[in-house]
């Protein structure tokens, strides 16, 4: 197959109806990249023989080596097919299509790549492994298609495994496949149900509102009527009441279209490695003539409980079987033949095949197999050739894509209204933009709106203008050359993985890696030379939603926090000039001069303007922000990095900044200690980031420290606690006196009930919003001219980040109500928590955390947080303090200092300076007097004393909270991963052993229906998770693949500082009791890392050591 000329692709971009933008989504290892190979082969980029093996889009050496996709990549493909005319007699016409295909990674660490990629597309191929069935990421990607309104096609891949591995009969396979289909549809059904319930609720609320409004009106009318009424207004009102009754019927929505069903042609059965795939429709046309049944009828009956009457060749439903044991048509006409092909080639005769049967099959299917292949006796080659002629993978996939998935005009019309409404500040989007996007306007005068999903770094040498012939297509020879190199690379990498060094060379791996670094075009340059001179260029992955974008155009770059409600916030979005536009061809790029709306493309010139993602828009006022996508997982693994050679520090920092820009999930930060830290989604992601840093971005050797794992600190009231430190006061009470003895603060620390802590943690976003609303309200109340306005703007902006219609966000009243309910759940402590909600002064740390500052002072020192504006008494600050009275201080002056100290102390707990979770600090009293001041002049005024007092009060409150904290039994909370593992019974034991050694806890274990796999769900501390995936893979020889997802914090129920006291305990645990203290080990680990004092006895028993030495 000749290589397709890029000119052809460029020409096709102009016909939006002939373009399809699709992404391939699935759980890890379900065969996405193998499947794309077959599609790429149709364009002559790789040889069909290698399709399914070379995994062309996994262009990174580490992707090849590990067999895991780590970055999404895009490729534009050309496809032409004959299409029937509407009139049956007219000859079919040739139609050409452009398919922009994005292959996404399936591993959970890279899930942010999936969410960004799916926004570029209009449709999706969702792959499911026929054996493994619906896995965790399958559900995630299905949800992704649902929320992004992508039209999905289901591909049941690896069907060959049912034959060769599970040795199922066709009948069993049919049952298995129907169950699998049910599972997938059940997932879709659950999304539908969820949405329906919400709509139902909203509808109910709307109706209730209207009924209430109508009642009020009715009453008003009655009142007015009683007074004096004019006839005109009466009729008016009765109309309006009548109008409210119109939509009182709740509309039932039809969910029929959502589900996958083979008879609807949205299900494809395939085997990517063996290169075949089919839809029911295809078989219908194959059997149309043979059976003399109309194709339209066959399409409907080929899947499901339909049977073929052997004599009359008529189709029967299951009712008419009358006890006969017929096979369903799908088994008889479809699966049996496929099974026969396997039996005739690789299956029968000990894998050597059965030539006679092959001949019979080829004859009956009227296929021809080239004689040299038949002669070769290579059973696999015969099988793949036979399938390639009979059910080619690419045809089934591409034809279904074109027929079933929408072209940009249709897709944008149906999908964009919802997307635009969900964007931040949607009300302020310019109607012209809205219209242009929904109707896919493509002229030069229409507004330009493009979404940039991510930035990729491309070596300068691979940019089109640096290739030997600028902008030229690969010639056939070059393409073959590239493919040959790829194959060599692939074979070497394979050999290296298998442990055999090619040609007896022990450096197999390094060589294979070096080789793949070679860029295909530069022929003789050595990898080393490239290494130094090849700077990286950042290219944005983008989709144009309206207008036409050309090189040289200048557009605004709207950052992900942009909202059209406040377009001119500082820093104001910048205009940038587009310096290059490209067709994305896997690893290569083809230069373009302009792109029309509806196309996925690469764009240069955004470096330094777009960090990760953003929107390009031709106007600022009324612009739309498409980048506010929720990114799924937060990065959780933090590692401090340093260059091996200290002189390379600048290089490393530059590299880390570049990495942060080009990776949707990685984050870079500098700690107060001066350490340079990157945050990544998981271990595998970290590994990829490090490799990128070393080889591309920083180009120097970088060392990573131990991963920094987050912990939380908390307290519990344990039964065996020592008596309170201050025996006269309740536990946790501390009286703190400042060093000048002028201020005395009495406070009490109490652990919060778990229900409250959980509630606060879940609603952190709501708290943040309440906070910013409150601040805005306060500012406007004070009305102090310009600066107030500014800060309101900024806060408003913060609030706008959260979508307005987010159902998770509670109003202040709801929040109070629910919080009260959470407190009420705490049994037996009602007296402590009664009427607490009104007295909350602050949340902490960072103003949103799960700890409370509660003000129970008589003077009401602090402002109450959960009161609405009208409930707060007029601002006290202005009211009472007359700062000139010298001797007594109004405590309100100190309220912000106390809150600040509360924030500080909850941010860094006393155990190991990790954030505190779940305490309440009751501020009981503050007394102040300036009289015993040791200061030289006895007549100190408040103005003079205040700055000094500020520091003192913060320090005292801070230490007092920590003292109160340590009055209880302290606990550490561990960050946990929830781990999902699929394993066969054979390796189950080893999986359990590995899990329990790493302190994992099994939650559930179940046999997956219809498969030989157990699915194990467990919890594993993040601190113990490093190397876990690798270990599992090694110990089970690759049979089990864990998926780790951060699931929150869990209490480790042991006091890190407990020492044995009773004789029994001393006997059990030894004198120090440190043998079993896991929590102590964690605490000491963190303290050591942070450079804090660690109490450790280095020399345990000096005497003994002495004797030993002698
Ligand atoms: N038996 C069988 N194996 C397959 C099939 N398709 C893919 N595989 C194998 O499954 C493994 C994973 O294939 P990939 O194409 O890398 O899977 P992927 O979905 O791209 O994986 P990630 O990108 O890492 O999520 C490879 O070893 C393939 O050879 C198939 O149809 N049948
Ligand atoms: Mg892949």
PDB file of N, CA and C in Angstrom, residues 68-130:
ATOM      1  N   UNK A  68       3.617  -0.396  27.562  1.00  0.00           N
ATOM      2  CA  UNK A  68       2.534   0.424  28.112  1.00  0.00           C
ATOM      3  C   UNK A  68       2.577   1.799  27.448  1.00  0.00           C
ATOM      4  N   UNK A  69       1.436   2.293  27.027  1.00  0.00           N
ATOM      5  CA  UNK A  69       1.399   3.633  26.453  1.00  0.00           C
ATOM      6  C   UNK A  69       1.468   4.654  27.580  1.00  0.00           C
ATOM      7  N   UNK A  70       2.298   5.683  27.411  1.00  0.00           N
ATOM      8  CA  UNK A  70       2.433   6.669  28.477  1.00  0.00           C
ATOM      9  C   UNK A  70       1.978   8.060  28.039  1.00  0.00           C
ATOM     10  N   UNK A  71       1.873   8.274  26.749  1.00  0.00           N
ATOM     11  CA  UNK A  71       1.432   9.585  26.277  1.00  0.00           C
ATOM     12  C   UNK A  71       0.396   9.365  25.196  1.00  0.00           C
ATOM     13  N   UNK A  72      -0.606  10.240  25.162  1.00  0.00           N
ATOM     14  CA  UNK A  72      -1.530  10.088  24.048  1.00  0.00           C
ATOM     15  C   UNK A  72      -0.861  10.647  22.799  1.00  0.00           C
ATOM     16  N   UNK A  73      -1.117  10.034  21.665  1.00  0.00           N
ATOM     17  CA  UNK A  73      -0.559  10.594  20.432  1.00  0.00           C
ATOM     18  C   UNK A  73      -1.604  10.499  19.336  1.00  0.00           C
ATOM     19  N   UNK A  74      -1.455  11.379  18.370  1.00  0.00           N
ATOM     20  CA  UNK A  74      -2.494  11.488  17.352  1.00  0.00           C
ATOM     21  C   UNK A  74      -1.922  11.195  15.981  1.00  0.00           C
ATOM     22  N   UNK A  75      -2.765  10.711  15.109  1.00  0.00           N
ATOM     23  CA  UNK A  75      -2.339  10.480  13.734  1.00  0.00           C
ATOM     24  C   UNK A  75      -3.526  10.740  12.812  1.00  0.00           C
ATOM     25  N   UNK A  76      -3.230  11.300  11.648  1.00  0.00           N
ATOM     26  CA  UNK A  76      -4.299  11.551  10.684  1.00  0.00           C
ATOM     27  C   UNK A  76      -4.240  10.484   9.619  1.00  0.00           C
ATOM     28  N   UNK A  77      -5.373   9.884   9.334  1.00  0.00           N
ATOM     29  CA  UNK A  77      -5.402   8.788   8.380  1.00  0.00           C
ATOM     30  C   UNK A  77      -6.370   9.086   7.239  1.00  0.00           C
ATOM     31  N   UNK A  78      -6.017   8.537   6.085  1.00  0.00           N
ATOM     32  CA  UNK A  78      -6.875   8.676   4.907  1.00  0.00           C
ATOM     33  C   UNK A  78      -7.601   7.366   4.690  1.00  0.00           C
ATOM     34  N   UNK A  79      -8.862   7.443   4.338  1.00  0.00           N
ATOM     35  CA  UNK A  79      -9.598   6.218   4.071  1.00  0.00           C
ATOM     36  C   UNK A  79     -10.602   6.486   2.971  1.00  0.00           C
ATOM     37  N   UNK A  80     -10.644   5.596   2.014  1.00  0.00           N
ATOM     38  CA  UNK A  80     -11.661   5.796   0.987  1.00  0.00           C
ATOM     39  C   UNK A  80     -12.510   4.549   0.913  1.00  0.00           C
ATOM     40  N   UNK A  81     -13.792   4.742   0.659  1.00  0.00           N
ATOM     41  CA  UNK A  81     -14.650   3.565   0.517  1.00  0.00           C
ATOM     42  C   UNK A  81     -15.739   3.831  -0.493  1.00  0.00           C
ATOM     43  N   UNK A  82     -16.259   2.751  -0.987  1.00  0.00           N
ATOM     44  CA  UNK A  82     -17.341   2.870  -1.943  1.00  0.00           C
ATOM     45  C   UNK A  82     -18.639   3.006  -1.169  1.00  0.00           C
ATOM     46  N   UNK A  83     -19.401   4.002  -1.521  1.00  0.00           N
ATOM     47  CA  UNK A  83     -20.675   4.144  -0.811  1.00  0.00           C
ATOM     48  C   UNK A  83     -21.815   3.964  -1.790  1.00  0.00           C
ATOM     49  N   UNK A  84     -22.778   3.208  -1.340  1.00  0.00           N
ATOM     50  CA  UNK A  84     -23.959   2.983  -2.136  1.00  0.00           C
ATOM     51  C   UNK A  84     -24.731   4.286  -2.309  1.00  0.00           C
ATOM     52  N   UNK A  85     -25.307   4.460  -3.463  1.00  0.00           N
ATOM     53  CA  UNK A  85     -26.193   5.613  -3.654  1.00  0.00           C
ATOM     54  C   UNK A  85     -27.556   5.293  -3.040  1.00  0.00           C
ATOM     55  N   UNK A  86     -28.331   6.337  -2.804  1.00  0.00           N
ATOM     56  CA  UNK A  86     -29.661   6.074  -2.232  1.00  0.00           C
ATOM     57  C   UNK A  86     -30.521   5.199  -3.144  1.00  0.00           C
ATOM     58  N   UNK A  87     -30.405   5.401  -4.486  1.00  0.00           N
ATOM     59  CA  UNK A  87     -31.195   4.538  -5.381  1.00  0.00           C
ATOM     60  C   UNK A  87     -30.454   3.225  -5.557  1.00  0.00           C
ATOM     61  N   UNK A  88     -31.148   2.119  -5.501  1.00  0.00           N
ATOM     62  CA  UNK A  88     -30.477   0.822  -5.457  1.00  0.00           C
ATOM     63  C   UNK A  88     -29.698   0.485  -6.735  1.00  0.00           C
ATOM     64  N   UNK A  89     -30.126   1.017  -7.886  1.00  0.00           N
ATOM     65  CA  UNK A  89     -29.475   0.585  -9.122  1.00  0.00           C
ATOM     66  C   UNK A  89     -28.214   1.370  -9.460  1.00  0.00           C
ATOM     67  N   UNK A  90     -28.123   2.594  -8.960  1.00  0.00           N
ATOM     68  CA  UNK A  90     -26.980   3.423  -9.334  1.00  0.00           C
ATOM     69  C   UNK A  90     -25.689   2.788  -8.833  1.00  0.00           C
ATOM     70  N   UNK A  91     -24.608   2.934  -9.582  1.00  0.00           N
ATOM     71  CA  UNK A  91     -23.350   2.348  -9.122  1.00  0.00           C
ATOM     72  C   UNK A  91     -22.841   3.109  -7.892  1.00  0.00           C
ATOM     73  N   UNK A  92     -22.149   2.417  -6.996  1.00  0.00           N
ATOM     74  CA  UNK A  92     -21.661   3.087  -5.795  1.00  0.00           C
ATOM     75  C   UNK A  92     -20.589   4.115  -6.140  1.00  0.00           C
ATOM     76  N   UNK A  93     -20.462   5.127  -5.282  1.00  0.00           N
ATOM     77  CA  UNK A  93     -19.445   6.149  -5.530  1.00  0.00           C
ATOM     78  C   UNK A  93     -18.321   6.033  -4.521  1.00  0.00           C
ATOM     79  N   UNK A  94     -17.167   6.465  -4.983  1.00  0.00           N
ATOM     80  CA  UNK A  94     -15.999   6.455  -4.101  1.00  0.00           C
ATOM     81  C   UNK A  94     -16.029   7.699  -3.224  1.00  0.00           C
ATOM     82  N   UNK A  95     -15.910   7.502  -1.911  1.00  0.00           N
ATOM     83  CA  UNK A  95     -15.856   8.678  -1.036  1.00  0.00           C
ATOM     84  C   UNK A  95     -14.582   8.624  -0.201  1.00  0.00           C
ATOM     85  N   UNK A  96     -14.027   9.812   0.048  1.00  0.00           N
ATOM     86  CA  UNK A  96     -12.773   9.863   0.788  1.00  0.00           C
ATOM     87  C   UNK A  96     -12.979  10.498   2.143  1.00  0.00           C
ATOM     88  N   UNK A  97     -12.248   9.997   3.121  1.00  0.00           N
ATOM     89  CA  UNK A  97     -12.411  10.501   4.483  1.00  0.00           C
ATOM     90  C   UNK A  97     -11.071  10.774   5.147  1.00  0.00           C
ATOM     91  N   UNK A  98     -11.111  11.701   6.078  1.00  0.00           N
ATOM     92  CA  UNK A  98      -9.939  11.966   6.913  1.00  0.00           C
ATOM     93  C   UNK A  98     -10.308  11.575   8.342  1.00  0.00           C
ATOM     94  N   UNK A  99      -9.506  10.705   8.910  1.00  0.00           N
ATOM     95  CA  UNK A  99      -9.793  10.294  10.285  1.00  0.00           C
ATOM     96  C   UNK A  99      -8.648  10.723  11.191  1.00  0.00           C
ATOM     97  N   UNK A 100      -8.963  11.592  12.142  1.00  0.00           N
ATOM     98  CA  UNK A 100      -7.958  11.977  13.130  1.00  0.00           C
ATOM     99  C   UNK A 100      -8.135  11.076  14.343  1.00  0.00           C
ATOM    100  N   UNK A 101      -7.091  10.310  14.613  1.00  0.00           N
ATOM    101  CA  UNK A 101      -7.210   9.259  15.607  1.00  0.00           C
ATOM    102  C   UNK A 101      -6.287   9.568  16.772  1.00  0.00           C
ATOM    103  N   UNK A 102      -6.798   9.470  17.980  1.00  0.00           N
ATOM    104  CA  UNK A 102      -5.932   9.693  19.143  1.00  0.00           C
ATOM    105  C   UNK A 102      -5.876   8.418  19.969  1.00  0.00           C
ATOM    106  N   UNK A 103      -4.677   7.916  20.155  1.00  0.00           N
ATOM    107  CA  UNK A 103      -4.500   6.729  20.989  1.00  0.00           C
ATOM    108  C   UNK A 103      -4.191   7.224  22.394  1.00  0.00           C
ATOM    109  N   UNK A 104      -4.913   6.719  23.381  1.00  0.00           N
ATOM    110  CA  UNK A 104      -4.706   7.226  24.744  1.00  0.00           C
ATOM    111  C   UNK A 104      -4.111   6.134  25.617  1.00  0.00           C
ATOM    112  N   UNK A 105      -3.445   6.517  26.694  1.00  0.00           N
ATOM    113  CA  UNK A 105      -2.912   5.502  27.601  1.00  0.00           C
ATOM    114  C   UNK A 105      -4.023   4.953  28.494  1.00  0.00           C
ATOM    115  N   UNK A 106      -3.906   3.695  28.895  1.00  0.00           N
ATOM    116  CA  UNK A 106      -4.952   3.107  29.732  1.00  0.00           C
ATOM    117  C   UNK A 106      -4.556   3.045  31.188  1.00  0.00           C
ATOM    118  N   UNK A 107      -3.265   3.221  31.468  1.00  0.00           N
ATOM    119  CA  UNK A 107      -2.807   3.105  32.849  1.00  0.00           C
ATOM    120  C   UNK A 107      -3.328   4.274  33.676  1.00  0.00           C
ATOM    121  N   UNK A 108      -3.729   3.941  34.894  1.00  0.00           N
ATOM    122  CA  UNK A 108      -4.366   4.956  35.749  1.00  0.00           C
ATOM    123  C   UNK A 108      -3.478   6.172  35.981  1.00  0.00           C
ATOM    124  N   UNK A 109      -2.167   5.978  36.005  1.00  0.00           N
ATOM    125  CA  UNK A 109      -1.259   7.106  36.234  1.00  0.00           C
ATOM    126  C   UNK A 109      -1.402   8.180  35.163  1.00  0.00           C
ATOM    127  N   UNK A 110      -1.866   7.780  33.999  1.00  0.00           N
ATOM    128  CA  UNK A 110      -1.927   8.748  32.905  1.00  0.00           C
ATOM    129  C   UNK A 110      -3.365   9.113  32.573  1.00  0.00           C
ATOM    130  N   UNK A 111      -4.259   8.959  33.539  1.00  0.00           N
ATOM    131  CA  UNK A 111      -5.667   9.164  33.198  1.00  0.00           C
ATOM    132  C   UNK A 111      -5.954  10.618  32.836  1.00  0.00           C
ATOM    133  N   UNK A 112      -5.083  11.545  33.289  1.00  0.00           N
ATOM    134  CA  UNK A 112      -5.338  12.934  32.909  1.00  0.00           C
ATOM    135  C   UNK A 112      -5.184  13.108  31.399  1.00  0.00           C
ATOM    136  N   UNK A 113      -4.348  12.272  30.786  1.00  0.00           N
ATOM    137  CA  UNK A 113      -4.191  12.352  29.330  1.00  0.00           C
ATOM    138  C   UNK A 113      -5.505  11.989  28.640  1.00  0.00           C
ATOM    139  N   UNK A 114      -6.231  11.077  29.265  1.00  0.00           N
ATOM    140  CA  UNK A 114      -7.479  10.630  28.657  1.00  0.00           C
ATOM    141  C   UNK A 114      -8.515  11.745  28.694  1.00  0.00           C
ATOM    142  N   UNK A 115      -8.601  12.409  29.860  1.00  0.00           N
ATOM    143  CA  UNK A 115      -9.644  13.436  29.938  1.00  0.00           C
ATOM    144  C   UNK A 115      -9.360  14.585  28.991  1.00  0.00           C
ATOM    145  N   UNK A 116      -8.081  14.930  28.821  1.00  0.00           N
ATOM    146  CA  UNK A 116      -7.819  16.034  27.909  1.00  0.00           C
ATOM    147  C   UNK A 116      -8.006  15.598  26.456  1.00  0.00           C
ATOM    148  N   UNK A 117      -7.613  14.359  26.153  1.00  0.00           N
ATOM    149  CA  UNK A 117      -7.728  13.907  24.765  1.00  0.00           C
ATOM    150  C   UNK A 117      -9.180  13.821  24.336  1.00  0.00           C
ATOM    151  N   UNK A 118     -10.065  13.399  25.263  1.00  0.00           N
ATOM    152  CA  UNK A 118     -11.434  13.166  24.825  1.00  0.00           C
ATOM    153  C   UNK A 118     -12.144  14.472  24.465  1.00  0.00           C
ATOM    154  N   UNK A 119     -11.676  15.578  25.014  1.00  0.00           N
ATOM    155  CA  UNK A 119     -12.342  16.838  24.648  1.00  0.00           C
ATOM    156  C   UNK A 119     -12.019  17.270  23.217  1.00  0.00           C
ATOM    157  N   UNK A 120     -10.969  16.699  22.645  1.00  0.00           N
ATOM    158  CA  UNK A 120     -10.633  17.067  21.264  1.00  0.00           C
ATOM    159  C   UNK A 120     -11.512  16.335  20.264  1.00  0.00           C
ATOM    160  N   UNK A 121     -12.162  15.278  20.704  1.00  0.00           N
ATOM    161  CA  UNK A 121     -12.792  14.357  19.751  1.00  0.00           C
ATOM    162  C   UNK A 121     -14.309  14.476  19.742  1.00  0.00           C
ATOM    163  N   UNK A 122     -14.899  13.794  18.760  1.00  0.00           N
ATOM    164  CA  UNK A 122     -16.353  13.758  18.661  1.00  0.00           C
ATOM    165  C   UNK A 122     -16.907  12.376  18.973  1.00  0.00           C
ATOM    166  N   UNK A 123     -16.038  11.381  18.822  1.00  0.00           N
ATOM    167  CA  UNK A 123     -16.494  10.014  19.054  1.00  0.00           C
ATOM    168  C   UNK A 123     -15.379   9.206  19.657  1.00  0.00           C
ATOM    169  N   UNK A 124     -15.729   8.021  20.151  1.00  0.00           N
ATOM    170  CA  UNK A 124     -14.701   7.213  20.802  1.00  0.00           C
ATOM    171  C   UNK A 124     -14.885   5.742  20.490  1.00  0.00           C
ATOM    172  N   UNK A 125     -13.775   5.052  20.334  1.00  0.00           N
ATOM    173  CA  UNK A 125     -13.825   3.595  20.287  1.00  0.00           C
ATOM    174  C   UNK A 125     -13.502   3.130  21.693  1.00  0.00           C
ATOM    175  N   UNK A 126     -14.429   2.445  22.331  1.00  0.00           N
ATOM    176  CA  UNK A 126     -14.161   1.943  23.679  1.00  0.00           C
ATOM    177  C   UNK A 126     -13.845   0.451  23.564  1.00  0.00           C
ATOM    178  N   UNK A 127     -12.630   0.102  23.929  1.00  0.00           N
ATOM    179  CA  UNK A 127     -12.216  -1.295  23.804  1.00  0.00           C
ATOM    180  C   UNK A 127     -12.450  -2.044  25.106  1.00  0.00           C
ATOM    181  N   UNK A 128     -12.863  -3.298  24.975  1.00  0.00           N
ATOM    182  CA  UNK A 128     -12.956  -4.146  26.166  1.00  0.00           C
ATOM    183  C   UNK A 128     -12.319  -5.482  25.821  1.00  0.00           C
ATOM    184  N   UNK A 129     -11.480  -5.951  26.702  1.00  0.00           N
ATOM    185  CA  UNK A 129     -10.848  -7.248  26.523  1.00  0.00           C
ATOM    186  C   UNK A 129     -11.913  -8.334  26.701  1.00  0.00           C
ATOM    187  N   UNK A 130     -12.039  -9.211  25.705  1.00  0.00           N
ATOM    188  CA  UNK A 130     -13.113 -10.202  25.761  1.00  0.00           C
ATOM    189  C   UNK A 130     -12.969 -11.111  26.973  1.00  0.00           C
TER     190      UNK A 130
END
